Coordinates of C-alpha atoms and ligand atoms in Angstrom, one line a residue:
A1 CA 41.1 -48.6 36.8
T2 CA 42.6 -46.4 39.3
T3 CA 46.0 -45.6 38.0
I4 CA 46.7 -41.8 38.5
T5 CA 48.2 -40.3 35.5
E6 CA 50.5 -37.3 35.9
Y7 CA 49.5 -34.3 33.8
D8 CA 51.1 -30.4 34.1
T9 CA 49.7 -27.8 36.6
I10 CA 46.6 -25.7 35.1
A11 CA 44.7 -23.1 36.2
A12 CA 41.5 -20.9 35.8
I13 CA 39.1 -18.5 37.1
S14 CA 36.2 -21.1 38.4
T15 CA 33.3 -18.7 39.6
P16 CA 31.1 -17.0 36.9
P17 CA 32.4 -14.3 35.2
G18 CA 31.5 -10.8 37.0
E19 CA 31.0 -9.3 40.2
G20 CA 30.8 -11.9 43.4
A21 CA 31.4 -11.6 46.8
I22 CA 34.2 -14.3 46.6
S23 CA 35.6 -15.6 43.2
I24 CA 37.5 -18.7 42.8
V25 CA 40.8 -19.6 41.2
R26 CA 41.6 -23.3 40.7
L27 CA 44.8 -25.2 40.0
S28 CA 45.0 -29.1 39.2
G29 CA 48.3 -31.0 38.7
E30 CA 51.2 -32.0 40.3
G31 CA 52.7 -28.5 40.7
A32 CA 49.6 -27.2 42.4
I33 CA 50.6 -26.4 45.9
K34 CA 54.1 -25.8 45.2
T35 CA 53.1 -23.1 42.8
A36 CA 50.3 -21.8 45.0
Q37 CA 53.2 -21.5 48.0
Q38 CA 55.1 -19.3 45.7
L39 CA 52.3 -16.7 46.1
F40 CA 51.0 -17.2 49.7
K41 CA 51.9 -15.7 52.7
G42 CA 50.5 -17.7 56.1
K43 CA 51.5 -21.2 57.0
D44 CA 53.6 -23.1 54.5
L45 CA 50.9 -25.1 52.1
T46 CA 53.3 -27.7 51.1
Q47 CA 53.6 -28.9 54.7
V48 CA 49.7 -28.2 55.4
P49 CA 47.4 -31.4 56.0
T50 CA 45.1 -32.2 53.0
H51 CA 41.7 -31.0 52.8
T52 CA 42.4 -27.9 54.9
I53 CA 41.5 -24.5 54.2
N54 CA 44.3 -21.7 55.1
Y55 CA 43.9 -18.1 55.8
G56 CA 46.4 -15.8 54.3
H57 CA 47.6 -13.4 51.6
I58 CA 48.7 -13.7 48.0
L59 CA 51.5 -11.4 47.5
D60 CA 53.3 -10.3 44.2
P61 CA 56.3 -12.7 44.4
D62 CA 58.2 -9.7 42.8
S63 CA 57.3 -6.6 44.5
K64 CA 55.9 -8.5 47.7
A65 CA 52.9 -6.2 47.5
V66 CA 49.8 -7.8 48.9
V67 CA 47.5 -8.6 45.9
D68 CA 44.1 -9.8 48.1
E69 CA 43.5 -11.4 51.3
V70 CA 42.8 -15.0 50.8
M71 CA 41.6 -18.6 52.0
V72 CA 43.6 -21.3 50.5
S73 CA 42.1 -25.0 50.0
V74 CA 44.7 -27.5 50.2
L75 CA 43.5 -30.8 48.6
R76 CA 45.9 -33.6 47.8
A77 CA 45.4 -36.6 45.3
P78 CA 43.5 -38.6 44.9
K79 CA 40.5 -37.2 47.1
T80 CA 39.9 -34.5 44.8
Y81 CA 37.4 -33.8 41.7
T82 CA 40.2 -34.2 39.3
R83 CA 42.4 -37.1 41.8
E84 CA 45.3 -34.8 40.9
D85 CA 46.6 -32.2 43.9
M86 CA 44.4 -29.4 43.9
V87 CA 44.3 -25.6 45.4
E88 CA 41.5 -23.3 45.6
I89 CA 41.8 -20.0 46.2
N90 CA 38.7 -18.0 47.7
C91 CA 39.4 -14.3 46.9
H92 CA 37.8 -11.6 48.3
G93 CA 38.6 -8.9 46.0
G94 CA 36.8 -9.0 43.2
I95 CA 37.3 -9.8 39.6
V96 CA 40.8 -7.6 39.2
P97 CA 42.6 -9.1 42.0
T98 CA 41.3 -12.7 40.9
N99 CA 42.5 -12.0 37.3
R100 CA 46.0 -10.7 39.1
I101 CA 46.3 -13.7 41.2
L102 CA 45.5 -16.0 37.8
Q103 CA 48.1 -14.2 36.1
L104 CA 50.7 -14.6 38.6
L105 CA 50.0 -18.4 38.6
L106 CA 50.4 -18.2 34.9
G107 CA 53.6 -16.3 35.6
L108 CA 54.7 -19.0 37.4
G109 CA 54.1 -21.4 35.3
A110 CA 50.7 -23.1 35.7
R111 CA 49.2 -23.2 32.3
L112 CA 45.6 -21.8 31.4
A113 CA 43.1 -24.7 31.5
E114 CA 41.1 -25.2 28.6
P115 CA 37.3 -25.2 28.7
G116 CA 36.3 -28.0 30.6
E117 CA 39.7 -29.6 31.1
F118 CA 39.3 -29.9 35.1
T119 CA 36.1 -32.6 34.1
K120 CA 38.5 -33.7 31.7
R121 CA 41.3 -34.9 33.9
A122 CA 38.4 -36.3 36.2
F123 CA 37.2 -38.3 33.4
L124 CA 41.0 -39.7 32.3
N125 CA 41.9 -40.0 35.7
G126 CA 38.9 -42.4 36.2
R127 CA 36.9 -41.0 38.9
V128 CA 34.2 -40.1 36.4
D129 CA 32.6 -41.6 33.5
L130 CA 31.6 -39.6 30.4
T131 CA 28.0 -39.7 31.1
Q132 CA 28.8 -38.0 34.6
A133 CA 31.3 -35.4 33.0
E134 CA 28.2 -34.7 30.4
S135 CA 26.1 -34.4 33.4
V136 CA 28.3 -31.4 35.0
M137 CA 28.0 -30.0 31.7
D138 CA 23.7 -30.1 32.2
L139 CA 24.1 -28.9 35.9
I140 CA 25.5 -25.6 34.5
R141 CA 23.1 -25.5 31.8
A142 CA 20.2 -26.7 33.8
K143 CA 16.9 -24.7 33.4
T144 CA 14.7 -25.9 36.4
D145 CA 15.0 -27.9 39.3
R146 CA 13.5 -31.0 37.5
A147 CA 16.5 -30.7 34.8
M148 CA 18.7 -30.3 37.7
Q149 CA 17.6 -33.5 39.5
V150 CA 18.3 -35.5 35.9
A151 CA 21.7 -34.3 36.1
V152 CA 22.7 -34.7 39.4
D153 CA 21.3 -38.4 39.1
Q154 CA 23.6 -39.0 36.1
L155 CA 26.3 -37.6 37.7
D156 CA 25.3 -40.1 40.7
G157 CA 25.9 -42.5 38.2
D158 CA 22.7 -44.1 37.3
L159 CA 22.6 -43.8 33.6
R160 CA 26.3 -45.6 33.8
R161 CA 25.2 -48.2 36.3
L162 CA 22.6 -49.2 33.8
I163 CA 24.8 -49.2 30.6
T164 CA 27.4 -51.1 32.4
N165 CA 24.7 -53.8 33.4
L166 CA 23.8 -54.3 29.6
R167 CA 27.1 -54.4 28.4
Q168 CA 28.1 -56.9 31.1
E169 CA 24.9 -59.0 29.9
I170 CA 26.0 -58.8 26.0
I171 CA 29.4 -59.4 27.0
E172 CA 28.5 -62.9 29.2
V173 CA 26.4 -64.1 26.3
L174 CA 29.3 -63.1 23.2
A175 CA 31.3 -65.3 26.0
Q176 CA 28.9 -68.1 26.4
V177 CA 28.5 -68.1 22.2
E178 CA 32.2 -68.3 21.8
V179 CA 32.6 -71.3 24.2
N180 CA 29.6 -73.1 22.0
I181 CA 31.6 -72.3 18.8
D182 CA 34.9 -74.0 20.1
Y183 CA 33.1 -77.2 20.9
P184 CA 31.4 -77.7 17.6
E185 CA 31.3 -81.9 18.4
Y186 CA 28.4 -80.7 20.7
D187 CA 25.5 -79.4 18.3
T188 CA 25.1 -76.3 20.1
D189 CA 24.2 -74.1 17.4
Q190 CA 20.4 -73.8 18.0
M191 CA 20.8 -73.4 21.8
T192 CA 23.3 -70.4 20.7
T193 CA 21.2 -68.6 18.7
Q194 CA 18.6 -68.7 21.2
M195 CA 20.4 -67.6 23.5
L196 CA 21.6 -64.6 21.3
Q197 CA 17.9 -63.8 20.1
E198 CA 16.7 -63.4 23.9
K199 CA 19.6 -61.6 24.8
A200 CA 19.3 -59.2 22.2
Q201 CA 15.6 -58.8 22.8
Q202 CA 16.3 -58.3 26.2
V203 CA 18.9 -55.4 25.8
L204 CA 16.3 -53.9 22.9
A205 CA 13.6 -53.5 25.4
K206 CA 15.7 -51.8 27.8
V207 CA 17.5 -49.5 25.2
D208 CA 14.0 -49.0 24.0
E209 CA 12.9 -47.6 27.4
L210 CA 15.8 -45.4 27.9
L211 CA 14.9 -44.0 24.4
Q212 CA 11.3 -43.3 25.5
T213 CA 12.9 -41.1 28.1
A214 CA 14.8 -39.2 25.5
S215 CA 11.9 -36.7 24.4
Q216 CA 11.4 -35.5 28.3
G217 CA 15.1 -35.3 28.9
K218 CA 15.5 -33.3 25.9
V219 CA 12.6 -30.9 27.0
L220 CA 14.3 -30.8 30.6
R221 CA 17.2 -30.1 29.3
E222 CA 16.7 -27.5 26.5
G223 CA 13.2 -26.7 26.9
L224 CA 9.9 -27.5 25.2
A225 CA 9.8 -24.9 21.9
T226 CA 6.8 -23.4 22.1
A227 CA 5.3 -21.1 19.6
I228 CA 3.2 -18.4 20.3
V229 CA 0.7 -17.7 17.3
G230 CA -2.0 -16.0 16.2
R231 CA -3.3 -13.1 14.0
P232 CA -2.3 -9.3 15.0
N233 CA -3.8 -7.9 17.7
V234 CA -5.3 -10.5 19.7
G235 CA -2.9 -10.3 22.8
K236 CA 0.4 -12.5 21.7
S237 CA 2.7 -9.6 22.7
S238 CA 0.5 -9.3 26.0
L239 CA 1.2 -12.9 26.6
L240 CA 4.6 -13.0 26.0
N241 CA 5.2 -10.0 28.1
H242 CA 3.3 -11.5 30.8
M243 CA 5.4 -15.0 30.6
L244 CA 8.8 -13.0 30.7
H245 CA 8.1 -11.1 33.8
E246 CA 5.9 -13.0 35.5
D247 CA 7.1 -16.2 35.5
K248 CA 10.9 -15.4 35.5
A249 CA 12.6 -15.2 32.4
I250 CA 15.7 -17.5 32.3
V251 CA 18.5 -16.1 30.7
T252 CA 20.8 -18.7 29.2
D253 CA 24.7 -18.6 29.8
V254 CA 26.1 -21.5 27.8
A255 CA 29.5 -21.4 26.8
G256 CA 30.2 -21.6 23.2
T257 CA 26.6 -19.9 22.3
T258 CA 27.0 -16.2 21.1
R259 CA 24.4 -14.0 22.5
D260 CA 23.2 -12.7 18.8
V261 CA 20.7 -15.5 19.1
L262 CA 18.7 -14.9 22.0
E263 CA 17.2 -17.5 23.0
E264 CA 14.4 -16.9 25.7
Y265 CA 13.4 -19.3 28.2
V266 CA 10.4 -19.2 30.5
N267 CA 9.8 -21.7 33.5
V268 CA 5.9 -22.7 33.6
R269 CA 5.5 -24.6 37.1
G270 CA 9.0 -26.5 36.1
V271 CA 8.5 -26.7 32.7
P272 CA 11.3 -25.1 30.7
L273 CA 9.6 -23.5 27.6
K274 CA 12.1 -22.4 24.7
L275 CA 9.9 -19.6 23.0
I276 CA 10.2 -19.9 19.3
D277 CA 10.6 -16.6 17.1
T278 CA 9.4 -14.3 19.6
A279 CA 11.1 -11.5 17.3
G280 CA 7.6 -10.5 15.6
I281 CA 5.7 -10.5 18.4
R282 CA 7.8 -8.4 20.2
D283 CA 7.0 -5.4 18.5
T284 CA 3.5 -4.6 18.1
E285 CA 4.3 -2.3 15.2
D286 CA 6.8 -4.9 13.5
K287 CA 5.7 -5.1 9.8
V288 CA 6.6 -8.9 10.1
E289 CA 3.5 -9.5 12.1
K290 CA 1.1 -8.3 9.1
I291 CA 2.7 -11.4 7.3
G292 CA 0.9 -13.1 10.2
V293 CA -0.5 -16.4 9.3
E294 CA 2.8 -17.3 7.1
R295 CA 4.9 -16.6 9.8
S296 CA 3.2 -18.4 11.9
R297 CA 3.0 -21.2 9.9
K298 CA 6.9 -21.6 10.1
A299 CA 6.9 -21.0 13.4
I300 CA 4.6 -24.2 13.9
T301 CA 6.6 -26.7 12.1
Q302 CA 9.5 -26.0 14.3
A303 CA 7.2 -25.9 18.0
D304 CA 6.5 -28.8 20.3
L305 CA 3.9 -27.1 21.9
I306 CA 1.6 -24.3 20.3
L307 CA 0.0 -21.1 22.0
L308 CA -3.0 -20.2 19.7
V309 CA -4.0 -16.9 20.5
M310 CA -7.4 -15.7 19.6
D311 CA -9.3 -12.4 20.1
A312 CA -12.7 -13.9 22.0
S313 CA -14.6 -10.5 21.7
Q314 CA -14.5 -10.9 17.7
P315 CA -16.0 -13.6 15.5
L316 CA -14.0 -16.4 13.9
T317 CA -12.1 -15.0 11.1
P318 CA -10.7 -17.0 8.3
E319 CA -7.6 -16.3 9.5
D320 CA -8.2 -18.0 12.7
Q321 CA -9.5 -20.9 10.8
D322 CA -6.3 -21.2 9.2
L323 CA -4.6 -21.5 12.1
L324 CA -6.7 -23.9 14.0
A325 CA -6.3 -26.2 10.7
A326 CA -2.3 -25.6 10.4
T327 CA -1.7 -26.9 14.2
A328 CA -4.5 -29.6 14.3
D329 CA -1.6 -32.3 14.5
K330 CA 0.1 -30.4 17.1
R331 CA 0.2 -30.0 20.8
R332 CA -1.9 -26.7 21.5
L333 CA -3.7 -24.8 23.7
V334 CA -6.1 -22.5 22.1
I335 CA -6.2 -19.6 24.3
L336 CA -9.4 -17.2 23.9
N337 CA -8.0 -14.0 24.7
K338 CA -9.9 -10.6 26.0
Q339 CA -12.4 -12.3 28.3
D340 CA -12.9 -8.6 29.8
L341 CA -14.6 -7.6 26.6
P342 CA -18.4 -8.9 25.6
V343 CA -17.5 -12.4 24.0
K344 CA -18.3 -12.8 20.3
L345 CA -16.2 -15.7 19.1
T346 CA -17.8 -19.2 19.0
L347 CA -15.5 -22.4 17.9
G348 CA -18.0 -24.9 18.0
D349 CA -17.1 -28.1 19.2
T350 CA -14.3 -28.7 17.0
I351 CA -12.0 -28.1 19.5
A352 CA -11.8 -30.2 23.1
E353 CA -12.8 -28.5 25.8
A354 CA -9.5 -29.5 27.5
D355 CA -7.4 -28.0 25.1
I356 CA -9.1 -24.3 25.3
V357 CA -8.2 -21.6 28.0
R358 CA -10.2 -18.6 28.3
T359 CA -8.1 -15.4 29.2
S360 CA -7.8 -11.9 29.9
I361 CA -4.2 -10.9 30.1
T362 CA -5.1 -7.1 30.4
T363 CA -6.8 -8.3 33.8
G364 CA -5.0 -11.4 34.7
A365 CA -8.0 -13.4 34.6
G366 CA -7.4 -17.4 33.3
V367 CA -3.6 -16.6 33.2
A368 CA -3.1 -19.1 36.4
A369 CA -4.9 -21.8 34.7
L370 CA -3.1 -21.4 31.4
D371 CA 0.2 -21.9 33.5
T372 CA -1.6 -25.0 35.0
K373 CA -2.7 -26.2 31.6
I374 CA 0.8 -25.9 30.2
A375 CA 2.5 -28.0 33.3
D376 CA -0.4 -30.5 33.0
I377 CA 0.7 -31.1 29.5
F378 CA 3.7 -32.6 31.0
A379 CA 1.9 -34.5 33.9
G380 CA 1.9 -37.6 32.4
G381 CA 5.4 -37.3 30.8
I382 CA 7.2 -36.2 33.3
D383 CA 6.5 -37.4 36.6
N384 CA 8.1 -35.4 39.6
S385 CA 7.9 -38.0 42.3
Q386 CA 9.7 -40.2 40.4
S387 CA 13.5 -40.6 39.6
T388 CA 14.3 -42.9 36.7
V389 CA 17.1 -43.0 34.4
M390 CA 16.8 -40.5 31.6
V391 CA 18.9 -39.9 28.9
S392 CA 18.9 -35.9 27.5
N393 CA 22.1 -35.8 25.6
A394 CA 22.0 -35.9 21.8
R395 CA 25.1 -37.7 21.9
Q396 CA 23.7 -40.6 24.5
I397 CA 20.3 -40.7 21.9
G398 CA 22.4 -40.8 18.9
L399 CA 24.6 -43.7 20.4
L400 CA 21.3 -45.7 21.9
R401 CA 19.7 -45.5 18.4
Q402 CA 22.8 -47.2 16.8
A403 CA 22.9 -49.6 19.5
K404 CA 19.4 -50.3 18.7
A405 CA 20.0 -50.7 15.1
S406 CA 22.4 -53.1 15.8
L407 CA 20.7 -55.4 18.3
N408 CA 18.0 -55.1 15.3
S409 CA 20.7 -56.4 13.2
V410 CA 21.4 -59.4 15.4
L411 CA 17.3 -60.3 15.4
A412 CA 16.9 -59.8 11.7
G413 CA 20.2 -61.8 11.4
I414 CA 18.9 -64.4 13.4
A415 CA 15.7 -64.7 11.4
A416 CA 17.2 -65.2 8.0
G417 CA 19.8 -67.8 9.6
M418 CA 22.8 -65.8 9.0
P419 CA 25.9 -67.6 10.2
I420 CA 26.6 -67.2 14.0
D421 CA 29.7 -65.4 13.8
L422 CA 28.1 -62.8 11.4
V423 CA 25.6 -61.9 14.2
Q424 CA 28.3 -61.8 16.7
I425 CA 29.5 -58.8 14.8
D426 CA 26.3 -57.0 15.6
M427 CA 26.3 -57.9 18.9
T428 CA 29.5 -56.5 19.7
A429 CA 28.8 -53.8 17.8
A430 CA 25.9 -52.9 20.0
W431 CA 28.2 -53.8 23.0
D432 CA 31.1 -50.7 21.7
K433 CA 28.0 -48.3 20.7
L434 CA 26.9 -48.7 24.6
G435 CA 30.4 -48.1 25.8
E436 CA 30.6 -44.9 24.0
I437 CA 27.9 -43.5 26.0
T438 CA 29.8 -44.0 29.2
G439 CA 33.3 -44.0 27.6
D440 CA 34.7 -46.9 28.2
A441 CA 34.7 -47.0 24.3
A442 CA 35.0 -43.7 23.3
P443 CA 37.2 -42.5 20.3
D444 CA 40.1 -39.6 21.7
E445 CA 38.9 -37.1 19.4
L446 CA 35.1 -37.1 20.8
I447 CA 36.3 -36.5 24.3
T448 CA 38.2 -33.7 23.5
Q449 CA 35.5 -32.3 21.6
L450 CA 33.1 -33.0 24.5
F451 CA 35.0 -31.5 27.1
S452 CA 35.6 -28.5 25.0
Q453 CA 31.5 -27.6 25.5
F454 CA 32.4 -26.9 28.9
C455 CA 32.6 -23.4 31.0
L456 CA 36.1 -22.2 31.9
G457 CA 37.1 -23.5 35.0
K458 CA 34.8 -26.3 35.0
Ligands
GDP501 P1 -0.5 -9.2 19.2 O1 -0.5 -8.4 18.2 O2 -1.2 -10.2 19.2 O3 0.8 -9.4 19.9 O4 -1.3 -8.0 20.5 P2 -1.0 -7.3 21.2 O5 -0.8 -8.2 22.9 O6 -0.1 -6.2 21.2 O7 -2.4 -6.8 22.0 C1 -3.3 -6.2 21.0 C2 -3.9 -4.9 21.9 O8 -4.7 -6.0 22.7 C3 -3.3 -4.2 22.7 O9 -4.1 -3.1 23.0 C4 -3.5 -5.1 24.2 O10 -3.4 -3.8 24.9 C5 -4.9 -5.6 23.9 N1 -4.9 -6.9 24.8 C6 -4.2 -7.8 24.9 N2 -4.9 -8.5 25.9 C7 -6.2 -8.1 26.3 C8 -7.0 -8.5 26.7 O11 -6.8 -9.6 27.5 N3 -8.4 -7.7 26.7 C9 -8.5 -6.7 26.2 N4 -9.5 -5.8 26.8 N5 -7.6 -6.0 25.6 C10 -6.1 -6.5 25.8
ZN502 ZN1 2.6 -8.4 19.2

């Protein structure tokens, strides 16, 4: 559908908060150009060709005082982000004039855009589907280049194409089933059943494939939950500090999250690690750390990856053994630290050599090898050379699981000899669920909720 619906004119500051060389105030809607023109001194924006940038000044419409020197982009529908008329005012004077310009626009009748409303309009006007809209959000939040690439590919519509094809296949088979049902004189029951079964199996295989990418996608998007554990004084704080300082800590700034839950991210060779429960590690004097193993256990259950630190200059203690046992089923690296001191620790051969890293965090020895090991853990899972369609989004994963359940019901129904029209219902449900992923069947409420997660001005 390419029909353009008219909505009111919205405005927002689209650049991140804070001081920058330029900031952008964005307008979208039928009245965007006229509204901007009322503040603009320069060429007549209502007359300039589309997709031009126009130099001029923003004047206070009452006092005629110059607010800022600006470059104004005029973008006429439909070839714009929202498919509506858009204006982007590039301000030069920092946050104060930028806010002033926004206020003036609001004074002229523009409405302050809700978070994500520009993208919501792009969706409502048929320019992007939900997976693409979500990837805008992912782009904003991307923590590594690879995560960014996944989002870019989705923005490109790879996931949408794949899902659309699957739905097309389901629809075709459902249509064929209808035809067969309409001609009961030909005994087509068995043929119909077989057709449904084959299609359900095929689609199910594709859905499973997508679901398998989900854990990687989640890691890329949200970071691999990593716990640094070990008894007191083995070097956990030192390791944490090394990671935070040397490996460029990533500060997240996600709309809707408050700062009181500070999540620490580090980027190890393109793998974002989300560090769990670093509070007890930060402060060496922390009493909490005396609880030691008990606290670690909790972090261990939440983690995807454990970095178990031990002091190589001490013989193995019962606490170390406890931690080894507690992490045995987990993906882990055992870090034998303080290698600069005489080594007294022996592990025996209970732990695979591949899972052991010997470091001296004070001298820096072995630390690069640790980074490599962490990155290697994903080498099998995350292949940088390959650009596959990946789902990374909890909503998409949930819907894929539901589609999978419906497809399994189709197969179970057929196996149990259920009537075709009941099997059809499950097949249709799978079609619906897949459609919700791309937004072809998404309820309004979902759309509103989804777009509200965006940053303002996106
Ligand atoms: P945590 O209690 O496990 O967090 O351990 P810390 O990081 O606070 O370190 C405890 C003590 O060990 C500190 O005095 C560190 O300077 C020291 N330390 C950490 N790593 C090493 C290392 O590789 N070699 C040596 N010799 N000392 C270290
Ligand atoms: Zn500590």
